[in-house]
mmCIF file of C-alpha atoms in Angstrom:
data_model
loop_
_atom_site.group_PDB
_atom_site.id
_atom_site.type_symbol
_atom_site.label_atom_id
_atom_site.label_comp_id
_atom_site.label_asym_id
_atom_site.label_seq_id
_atom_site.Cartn_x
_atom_site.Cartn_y
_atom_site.Cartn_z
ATOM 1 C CA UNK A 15 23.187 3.299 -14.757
ATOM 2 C CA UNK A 16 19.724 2.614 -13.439
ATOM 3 C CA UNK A 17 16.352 1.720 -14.963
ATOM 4 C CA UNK A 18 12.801 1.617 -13.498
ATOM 5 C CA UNK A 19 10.974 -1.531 -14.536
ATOM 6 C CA UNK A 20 7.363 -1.123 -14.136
ATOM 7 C CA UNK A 21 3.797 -3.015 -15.800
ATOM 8 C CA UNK A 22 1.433 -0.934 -18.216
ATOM 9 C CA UNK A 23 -1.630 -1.008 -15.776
ATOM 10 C CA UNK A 24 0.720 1.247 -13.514
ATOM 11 C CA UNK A 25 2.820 3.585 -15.679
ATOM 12 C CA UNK A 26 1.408 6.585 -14.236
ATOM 13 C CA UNK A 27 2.480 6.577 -10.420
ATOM 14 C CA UNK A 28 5.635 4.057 -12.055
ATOM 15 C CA UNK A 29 6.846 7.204 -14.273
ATOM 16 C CA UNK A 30 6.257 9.615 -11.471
ATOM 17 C CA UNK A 31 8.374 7.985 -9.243
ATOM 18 C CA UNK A 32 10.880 7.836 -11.897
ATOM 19 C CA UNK A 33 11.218 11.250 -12.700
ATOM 20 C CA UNK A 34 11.449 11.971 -8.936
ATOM 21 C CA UNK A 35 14.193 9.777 -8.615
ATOM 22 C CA UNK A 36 15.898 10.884 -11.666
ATOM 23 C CA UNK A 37 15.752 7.199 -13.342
ATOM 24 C CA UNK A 38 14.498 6.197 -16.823
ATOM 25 C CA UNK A 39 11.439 4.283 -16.846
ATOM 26 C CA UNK A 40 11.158 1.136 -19.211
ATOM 27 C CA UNK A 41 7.793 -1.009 -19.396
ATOM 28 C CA UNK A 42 7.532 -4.542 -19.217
ATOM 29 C CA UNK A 43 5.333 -5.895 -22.045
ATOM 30 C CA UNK A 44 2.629 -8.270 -20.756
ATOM 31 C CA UNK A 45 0.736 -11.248 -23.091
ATOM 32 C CA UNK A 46 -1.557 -13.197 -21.350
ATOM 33 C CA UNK A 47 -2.070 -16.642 -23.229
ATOM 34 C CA UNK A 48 -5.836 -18.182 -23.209
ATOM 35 C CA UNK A 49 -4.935 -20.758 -20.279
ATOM 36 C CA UNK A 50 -4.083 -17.788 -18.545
ATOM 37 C CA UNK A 51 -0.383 -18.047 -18.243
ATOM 38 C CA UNK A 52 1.809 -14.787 -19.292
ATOM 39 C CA UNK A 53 4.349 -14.281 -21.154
ATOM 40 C CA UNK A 54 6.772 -11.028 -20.009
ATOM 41 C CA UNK A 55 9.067 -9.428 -22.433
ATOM 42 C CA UNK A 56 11.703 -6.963 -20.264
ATOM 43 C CA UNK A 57 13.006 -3.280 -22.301
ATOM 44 C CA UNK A 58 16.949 -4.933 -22.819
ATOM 45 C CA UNK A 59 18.956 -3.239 -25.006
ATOM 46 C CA UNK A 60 20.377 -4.185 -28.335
ATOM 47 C CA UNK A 61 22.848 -6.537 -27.061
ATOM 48 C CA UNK A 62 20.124 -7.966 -24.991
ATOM 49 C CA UNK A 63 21.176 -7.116 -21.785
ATOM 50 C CA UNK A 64 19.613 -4.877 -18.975
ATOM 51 C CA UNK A 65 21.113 -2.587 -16.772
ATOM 52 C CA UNK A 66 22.517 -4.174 -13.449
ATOM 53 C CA UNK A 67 20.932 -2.089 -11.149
ATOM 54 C CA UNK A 68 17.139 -1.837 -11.343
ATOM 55 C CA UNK A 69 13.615 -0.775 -9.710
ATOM 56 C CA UNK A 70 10.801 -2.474 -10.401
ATOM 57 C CA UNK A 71 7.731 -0.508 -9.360
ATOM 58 C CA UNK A 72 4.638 -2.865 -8.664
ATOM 59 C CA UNK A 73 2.002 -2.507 -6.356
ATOM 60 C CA UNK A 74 0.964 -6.318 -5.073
ATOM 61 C CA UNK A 75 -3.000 -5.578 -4.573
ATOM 62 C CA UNK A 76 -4.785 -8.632 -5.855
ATOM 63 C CA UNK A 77 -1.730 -10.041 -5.711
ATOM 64 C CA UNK A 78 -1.611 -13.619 -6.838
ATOM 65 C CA UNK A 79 -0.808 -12.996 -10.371
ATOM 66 C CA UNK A 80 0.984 -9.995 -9.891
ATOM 67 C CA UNK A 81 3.480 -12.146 -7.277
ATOM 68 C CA UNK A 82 4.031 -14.697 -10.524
ATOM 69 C CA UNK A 83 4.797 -12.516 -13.305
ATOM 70 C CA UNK A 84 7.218 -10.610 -10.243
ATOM 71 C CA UNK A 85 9.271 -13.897 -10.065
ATOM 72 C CA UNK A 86 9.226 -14.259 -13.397
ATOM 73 C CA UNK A 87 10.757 -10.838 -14.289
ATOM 74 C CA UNK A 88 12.979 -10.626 -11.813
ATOM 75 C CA UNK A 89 14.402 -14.214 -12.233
ATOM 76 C CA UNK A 90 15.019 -13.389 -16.007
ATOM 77 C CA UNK A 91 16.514 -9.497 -15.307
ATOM 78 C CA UNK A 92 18.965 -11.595 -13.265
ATOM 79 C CA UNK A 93 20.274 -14.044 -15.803
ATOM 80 C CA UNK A 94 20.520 -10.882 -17.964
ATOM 81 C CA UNK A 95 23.096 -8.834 -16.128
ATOM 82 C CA UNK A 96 20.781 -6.825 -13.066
ATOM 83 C CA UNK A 97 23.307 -7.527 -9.859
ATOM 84 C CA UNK A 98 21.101 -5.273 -7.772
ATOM 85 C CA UNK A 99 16.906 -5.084 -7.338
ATOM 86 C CA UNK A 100 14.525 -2.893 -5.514
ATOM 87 C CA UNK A 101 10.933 -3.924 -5.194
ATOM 88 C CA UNK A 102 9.167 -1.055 -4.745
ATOM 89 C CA UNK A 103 6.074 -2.436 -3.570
ATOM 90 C CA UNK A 104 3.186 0.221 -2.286
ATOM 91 C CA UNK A 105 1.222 -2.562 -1.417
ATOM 92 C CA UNK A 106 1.981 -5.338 0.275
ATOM 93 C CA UNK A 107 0.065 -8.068 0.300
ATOM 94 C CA UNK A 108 -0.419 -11.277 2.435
ATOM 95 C CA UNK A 109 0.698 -9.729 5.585
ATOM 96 C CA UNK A 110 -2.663 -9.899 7.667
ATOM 97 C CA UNK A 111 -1.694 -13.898 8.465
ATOM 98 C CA UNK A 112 0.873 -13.681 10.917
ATOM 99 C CA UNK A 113 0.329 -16.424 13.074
ATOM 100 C CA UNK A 114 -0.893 -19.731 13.077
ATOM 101 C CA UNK A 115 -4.590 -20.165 14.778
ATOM 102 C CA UNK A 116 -5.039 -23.897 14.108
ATOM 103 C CA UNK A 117 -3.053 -26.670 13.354
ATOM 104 C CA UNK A 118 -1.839 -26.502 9.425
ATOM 105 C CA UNK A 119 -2.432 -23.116 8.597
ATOM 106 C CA UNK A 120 -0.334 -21.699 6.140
ATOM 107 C CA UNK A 121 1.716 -18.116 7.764
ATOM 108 C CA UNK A 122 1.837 -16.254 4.984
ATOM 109 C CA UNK A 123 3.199 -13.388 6.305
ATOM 110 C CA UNK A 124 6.127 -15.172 7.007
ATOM 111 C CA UNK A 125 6.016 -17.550 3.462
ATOM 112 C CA UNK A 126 5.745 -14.025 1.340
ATOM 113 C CA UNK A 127 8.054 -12.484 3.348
ATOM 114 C CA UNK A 128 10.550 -14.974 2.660
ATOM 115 C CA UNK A 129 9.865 -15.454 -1.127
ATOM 116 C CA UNK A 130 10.205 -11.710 -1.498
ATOM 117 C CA UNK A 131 13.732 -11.498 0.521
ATOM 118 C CA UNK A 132 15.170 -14.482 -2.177
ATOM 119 C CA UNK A 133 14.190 -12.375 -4.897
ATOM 120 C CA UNK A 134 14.798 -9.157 -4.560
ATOM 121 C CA UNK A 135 17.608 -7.028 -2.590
ATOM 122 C CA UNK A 136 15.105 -4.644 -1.172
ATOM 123 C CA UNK A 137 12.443 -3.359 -0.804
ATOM 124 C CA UNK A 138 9.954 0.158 0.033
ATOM 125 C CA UNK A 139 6.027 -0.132 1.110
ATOM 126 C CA UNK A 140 3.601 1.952 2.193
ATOM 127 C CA UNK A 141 1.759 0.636 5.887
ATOM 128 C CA UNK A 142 1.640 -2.717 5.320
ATOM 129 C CA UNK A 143 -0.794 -3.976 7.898
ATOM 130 C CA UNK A 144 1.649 -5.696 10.555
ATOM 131 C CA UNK A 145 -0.128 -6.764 13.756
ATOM 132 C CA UNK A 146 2.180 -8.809 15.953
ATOM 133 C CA UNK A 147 5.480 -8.022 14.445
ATOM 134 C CA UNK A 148 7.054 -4.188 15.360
ATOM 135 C CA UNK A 149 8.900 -3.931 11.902
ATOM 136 C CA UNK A 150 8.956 -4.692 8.384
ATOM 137 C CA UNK A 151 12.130 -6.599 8.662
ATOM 138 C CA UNK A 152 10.786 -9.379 10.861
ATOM 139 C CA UNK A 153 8.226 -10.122 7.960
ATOM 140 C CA UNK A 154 10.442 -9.570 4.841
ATOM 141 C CA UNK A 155 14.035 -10.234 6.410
ATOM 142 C CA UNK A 156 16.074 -7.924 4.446
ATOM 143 C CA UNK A 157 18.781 -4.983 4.945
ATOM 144 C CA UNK A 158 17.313 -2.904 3.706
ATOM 145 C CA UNK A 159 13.563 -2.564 4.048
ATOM 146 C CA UNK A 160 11.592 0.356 4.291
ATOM 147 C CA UNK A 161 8.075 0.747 5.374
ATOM 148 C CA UNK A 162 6.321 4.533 4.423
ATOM 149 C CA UNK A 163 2.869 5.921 5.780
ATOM 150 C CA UNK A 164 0.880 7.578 3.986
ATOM 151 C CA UNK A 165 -0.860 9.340 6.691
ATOM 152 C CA UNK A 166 0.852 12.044 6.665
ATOM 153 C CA UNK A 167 0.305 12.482 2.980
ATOM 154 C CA UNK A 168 -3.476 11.930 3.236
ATOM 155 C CA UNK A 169 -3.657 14.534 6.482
ATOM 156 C CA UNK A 170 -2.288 17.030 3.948
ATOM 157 C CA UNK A 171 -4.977 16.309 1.775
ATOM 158 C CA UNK A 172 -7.489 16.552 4.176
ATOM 159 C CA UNK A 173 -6.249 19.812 5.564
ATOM 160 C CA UNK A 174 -7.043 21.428 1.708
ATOM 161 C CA UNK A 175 -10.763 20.641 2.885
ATOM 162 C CA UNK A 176 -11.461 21.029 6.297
ATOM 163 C CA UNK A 177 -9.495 23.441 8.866
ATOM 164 C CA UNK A 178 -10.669 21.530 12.114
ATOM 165 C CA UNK A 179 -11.700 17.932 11.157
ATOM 166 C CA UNK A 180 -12.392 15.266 13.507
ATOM 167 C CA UNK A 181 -10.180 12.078 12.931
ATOM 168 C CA UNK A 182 -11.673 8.774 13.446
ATOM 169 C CA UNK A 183 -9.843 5.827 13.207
ATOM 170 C CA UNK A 184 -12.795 2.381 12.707
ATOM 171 C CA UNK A 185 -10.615 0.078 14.896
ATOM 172 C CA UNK A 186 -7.821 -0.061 17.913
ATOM 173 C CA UNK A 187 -5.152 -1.040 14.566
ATOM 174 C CA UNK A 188 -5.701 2.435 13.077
ATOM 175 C CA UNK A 189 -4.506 4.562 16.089
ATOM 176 C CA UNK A 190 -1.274 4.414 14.873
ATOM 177 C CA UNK A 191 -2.279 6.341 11.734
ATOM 178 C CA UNK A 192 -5.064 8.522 13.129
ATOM 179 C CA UNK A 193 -2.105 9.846 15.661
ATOM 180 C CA UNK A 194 0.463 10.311 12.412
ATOM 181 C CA UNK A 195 -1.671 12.391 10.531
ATOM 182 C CA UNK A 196 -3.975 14.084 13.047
ATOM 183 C CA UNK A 197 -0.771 15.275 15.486
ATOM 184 C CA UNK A 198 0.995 17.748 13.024
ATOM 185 C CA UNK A 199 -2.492 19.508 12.993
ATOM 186 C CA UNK A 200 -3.201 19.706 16.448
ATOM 187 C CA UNK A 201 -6.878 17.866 15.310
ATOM 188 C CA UNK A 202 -8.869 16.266 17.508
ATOM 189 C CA UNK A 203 -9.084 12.407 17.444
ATOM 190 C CA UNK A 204 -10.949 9.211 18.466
ATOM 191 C CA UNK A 205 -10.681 5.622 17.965
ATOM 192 C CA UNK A 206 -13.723 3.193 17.564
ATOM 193 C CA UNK A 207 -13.586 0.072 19.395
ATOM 194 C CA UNK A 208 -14.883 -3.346 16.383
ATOM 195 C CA UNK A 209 -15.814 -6.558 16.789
ATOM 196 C CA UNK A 210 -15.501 -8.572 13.534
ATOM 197 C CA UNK A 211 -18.064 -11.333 13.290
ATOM 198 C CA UNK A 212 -17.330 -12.538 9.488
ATOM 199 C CA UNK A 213 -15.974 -10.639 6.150
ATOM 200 C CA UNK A 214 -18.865 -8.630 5.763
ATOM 201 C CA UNK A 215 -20.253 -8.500 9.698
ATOM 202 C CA UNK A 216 -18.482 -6.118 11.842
ATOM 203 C CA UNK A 217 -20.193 -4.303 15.035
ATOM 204 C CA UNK A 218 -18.612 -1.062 16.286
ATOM 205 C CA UNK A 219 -18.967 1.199 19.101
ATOM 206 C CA UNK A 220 -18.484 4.963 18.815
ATOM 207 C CA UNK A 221 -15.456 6.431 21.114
ATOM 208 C CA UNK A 222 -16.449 8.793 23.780
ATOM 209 C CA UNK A 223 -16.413 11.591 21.785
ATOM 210 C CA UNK A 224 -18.714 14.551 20.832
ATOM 211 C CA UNK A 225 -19.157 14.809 17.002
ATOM 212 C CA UNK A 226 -22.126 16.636 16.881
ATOM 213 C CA UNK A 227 -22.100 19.240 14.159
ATOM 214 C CA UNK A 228 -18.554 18.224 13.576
ATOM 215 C CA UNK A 229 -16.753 17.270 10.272
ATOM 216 C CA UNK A 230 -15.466 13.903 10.440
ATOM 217 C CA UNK A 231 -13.024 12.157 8.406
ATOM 218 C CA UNK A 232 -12.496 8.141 9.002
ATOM 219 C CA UNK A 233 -9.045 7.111 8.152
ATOM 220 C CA UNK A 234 -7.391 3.940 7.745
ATOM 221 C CA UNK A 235 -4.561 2.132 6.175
ATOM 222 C CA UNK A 236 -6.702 -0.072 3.943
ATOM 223 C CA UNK A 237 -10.440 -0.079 2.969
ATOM 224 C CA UNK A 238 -11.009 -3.907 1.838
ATOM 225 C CA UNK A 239 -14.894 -4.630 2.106
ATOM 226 C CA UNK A 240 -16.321 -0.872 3.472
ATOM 227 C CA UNK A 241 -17.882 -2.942 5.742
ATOM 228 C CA UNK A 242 -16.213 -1.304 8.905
ATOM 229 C CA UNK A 243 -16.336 2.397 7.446
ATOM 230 C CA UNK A 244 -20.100 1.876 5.949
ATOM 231 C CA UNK A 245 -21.306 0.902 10.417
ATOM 232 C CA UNK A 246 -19.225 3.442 11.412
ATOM 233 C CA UNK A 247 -20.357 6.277 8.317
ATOM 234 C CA UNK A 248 -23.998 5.460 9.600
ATOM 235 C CA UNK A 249 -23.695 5.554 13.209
ATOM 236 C CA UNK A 250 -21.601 8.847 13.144
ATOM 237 C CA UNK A 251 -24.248 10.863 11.096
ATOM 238 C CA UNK A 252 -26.867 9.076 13.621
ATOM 239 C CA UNK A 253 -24.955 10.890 16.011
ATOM 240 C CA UNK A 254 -25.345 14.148 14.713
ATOM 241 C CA UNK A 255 -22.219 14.688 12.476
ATOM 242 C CA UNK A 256 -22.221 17.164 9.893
ATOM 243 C CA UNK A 257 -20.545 15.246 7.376
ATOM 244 C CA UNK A 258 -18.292 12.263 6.715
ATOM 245 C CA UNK A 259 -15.259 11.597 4.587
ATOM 246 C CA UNK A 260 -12.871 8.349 3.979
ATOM 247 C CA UNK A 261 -9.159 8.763 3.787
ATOM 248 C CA UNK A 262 -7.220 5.592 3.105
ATOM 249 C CA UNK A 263 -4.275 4.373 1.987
ATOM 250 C CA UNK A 264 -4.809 1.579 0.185
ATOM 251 C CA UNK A 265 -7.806 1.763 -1.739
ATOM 252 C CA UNK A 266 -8.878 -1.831 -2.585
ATOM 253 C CA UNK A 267 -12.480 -1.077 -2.184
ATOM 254 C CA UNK A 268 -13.418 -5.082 -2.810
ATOM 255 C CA UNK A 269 -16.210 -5.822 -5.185
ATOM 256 C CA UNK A 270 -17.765 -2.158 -5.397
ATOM 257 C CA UNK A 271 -17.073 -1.599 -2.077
ATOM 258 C CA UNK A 272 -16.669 2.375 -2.589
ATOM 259 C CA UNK A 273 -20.225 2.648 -4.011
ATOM 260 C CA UNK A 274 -21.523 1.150 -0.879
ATOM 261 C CA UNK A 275 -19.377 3.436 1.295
ATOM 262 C CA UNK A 276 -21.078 6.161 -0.442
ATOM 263 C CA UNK A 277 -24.567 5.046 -0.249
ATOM 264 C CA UNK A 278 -23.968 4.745 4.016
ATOM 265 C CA UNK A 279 -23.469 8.579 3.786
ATOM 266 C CA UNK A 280 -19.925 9.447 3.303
ATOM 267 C CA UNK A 281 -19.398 12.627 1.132
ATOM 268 C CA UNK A 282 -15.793 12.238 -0.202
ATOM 269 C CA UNK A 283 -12.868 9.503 -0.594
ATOM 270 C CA UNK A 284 -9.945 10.155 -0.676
ATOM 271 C CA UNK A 285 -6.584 7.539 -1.164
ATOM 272 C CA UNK A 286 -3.069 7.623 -2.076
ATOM 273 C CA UNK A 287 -2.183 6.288 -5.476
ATOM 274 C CA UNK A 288 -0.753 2.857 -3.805
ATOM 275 C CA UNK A 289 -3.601 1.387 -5.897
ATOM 276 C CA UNK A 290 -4.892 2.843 -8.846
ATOM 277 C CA UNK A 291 -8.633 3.805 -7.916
ATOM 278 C CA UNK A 292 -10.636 6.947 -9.081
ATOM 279 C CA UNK A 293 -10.348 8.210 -5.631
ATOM 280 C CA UNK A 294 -6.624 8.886 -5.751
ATOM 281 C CA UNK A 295 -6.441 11.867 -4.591
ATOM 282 C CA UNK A 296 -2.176 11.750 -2.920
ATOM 283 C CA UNK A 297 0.863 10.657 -5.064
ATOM 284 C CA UNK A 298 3.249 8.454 -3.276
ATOM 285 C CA UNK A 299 6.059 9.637 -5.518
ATOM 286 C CA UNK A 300 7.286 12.805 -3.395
ATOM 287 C CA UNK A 301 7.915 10.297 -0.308
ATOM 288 C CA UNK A 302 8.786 6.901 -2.192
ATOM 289 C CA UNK A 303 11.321 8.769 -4.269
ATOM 290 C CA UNK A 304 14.111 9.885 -1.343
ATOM 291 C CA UNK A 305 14.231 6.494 -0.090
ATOM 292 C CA UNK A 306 14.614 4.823 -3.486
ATOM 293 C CA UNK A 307 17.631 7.491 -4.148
ATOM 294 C CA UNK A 308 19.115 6.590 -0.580
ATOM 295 C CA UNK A 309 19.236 2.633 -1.790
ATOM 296 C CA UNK A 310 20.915 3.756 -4.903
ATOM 297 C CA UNK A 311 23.477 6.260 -2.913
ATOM 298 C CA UNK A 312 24.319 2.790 -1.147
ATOM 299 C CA UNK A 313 24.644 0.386 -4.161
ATOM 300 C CA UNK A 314 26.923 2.939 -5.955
ATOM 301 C CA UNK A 315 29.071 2.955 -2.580
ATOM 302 C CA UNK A 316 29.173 -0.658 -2.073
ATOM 303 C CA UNK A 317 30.137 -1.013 -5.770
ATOM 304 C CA UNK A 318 33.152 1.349 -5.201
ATOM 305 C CA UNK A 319 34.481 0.048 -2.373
ATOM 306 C CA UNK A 320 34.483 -3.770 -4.170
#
């Protein structure tokens, strides 16, 4: 038997998944004390034990918090019978720092990565943002690790609003995705080129593209500041573009970010449900759920052949 463990600010895409996976979904009571600390209470039964194979759904935006109360619960599921964990993690946070630039600075890629593999025995994600590693193994070393797009999802989406759009990715980073959702289509595509001068200074330069009178829908993996898609919403309508549209991921949208996004120009936002945000407009649940039923399929098998 199985359970999905999952936190109250996320039981709607948590109980989706579930019933896509065919689990039962349990929530993890949360009490945060005035210092701050929490205390976790985990769904056992009424022997006080938990079932010994179990998913915990929990998405690791604004993560710091979220990465203690993880430990915690997954530490004390352990001493209470669960053999076998999956983290299914949409986002994945910490990932950006892959490499030392100076002297003393903490990888956290790497440090995450590794506190992640110790805890849990595996884990799903949605395009975490890797830059100088190919996979999602070299950053959390574990068997079985699985890293989902949702571009694919989100070009689906788009498709329900415009038959012809132009994709624009706002850096070289996002080709990857522009190519994964705009190629099924047959859409046309460009890629600006960004220099970053600070968190909230970025220049960009247009590709060599015509968008006059053209529909144009920026997509990305993650929108963090909207400082990159705001430049890029304003030179694009400059340009002569009929209209502009976000589709991304993860929608962290940083300290109102998505009101400022609007207020450059851009008409609609769309995002996957990897982080609860009014502009979820794509559930994860259809794609998560296969892979999450494959890991079980091999826990059941292992535990057979013991």
């Amino acid at each position: 038997m199985a359970t999905l463990l999952y936190f109250e600010d996320e039981h709607e895409p948590a109980t989706r998944l579930a019933l896509a996976s065919q689990l039962q979904a349990a929530c993890i009571a949360t009490h945060r004390f005035p210092d701050g600390e929490l205390k976790l209470k985990l769904p056992v039964d009424s022997a006080g034990t938990i079932d010994s194979t179990l998913v915990i759904y929990r998405s690791l935006d604004r993560p710091n918090d979220k990465l203690i109360a993880l430990l915690l619960a997954v530490a004390e599921a352990r001493a209470l019978g669960a053999k076998r964990v999956l983290l299914v993690a949409p986002y994945l946070p910490y990932m950006r720092q892959d490499i030392a630039f100076q002297p003393g600075e903490v990888v956290s890629q790497k440090r995450i990565g590794s506190f992640l593999a110790q805890l849990v025995d595996g884990l799903i994600t949605v395009d975490p943002h890797l830059h100088r590693v190919h996979t999602l193994q070299e950053a959390v070393p574990l068997a079985y690790a699985v890293a989902l797009t949702g571009a694919t999802a989100l070009a689906n989406c788009i498709a329900q609003h415009h038959p012809a759009p132009l994709l624009i990715g706002p850096d070289a980073e996002s080709e990857q995705w522009i190519q994964a959702a705009a190629r099924p289509h047959g859409w046309d595509t460009g890629v600006c080129t960004k220099v970053r001068r600070g968190d909230h200074e970025v220049d960009i330069e247009l590709p060599h593209i015509g968008v006059q009178d053209r529909s144009v829908v920026l997509l990305d993996d993650v929108a963090s500041s909207g400082q990159t898609l705001a430049v890029a919403t304003r030179l694009l309508l400059a340009a002569g573009a009929r209209s502009v549209d976000v589709a991304v991921t993860h929608a962290l949208f940083a300290n109102g970010a998505d009101k400022m996004i609007r207020a450059a120009g851009v008409r609609h936002i769309w995002s996957t449900d990897c982080i609860a945000h009014t502009s979820n407009a794509v559930a994860m649940a259809p794609m998560l759920a296969p892979v999450v039923m494959t890991w079980m399929e091999q826990q059941g098998q292992e535990s057979t052949s013991k």
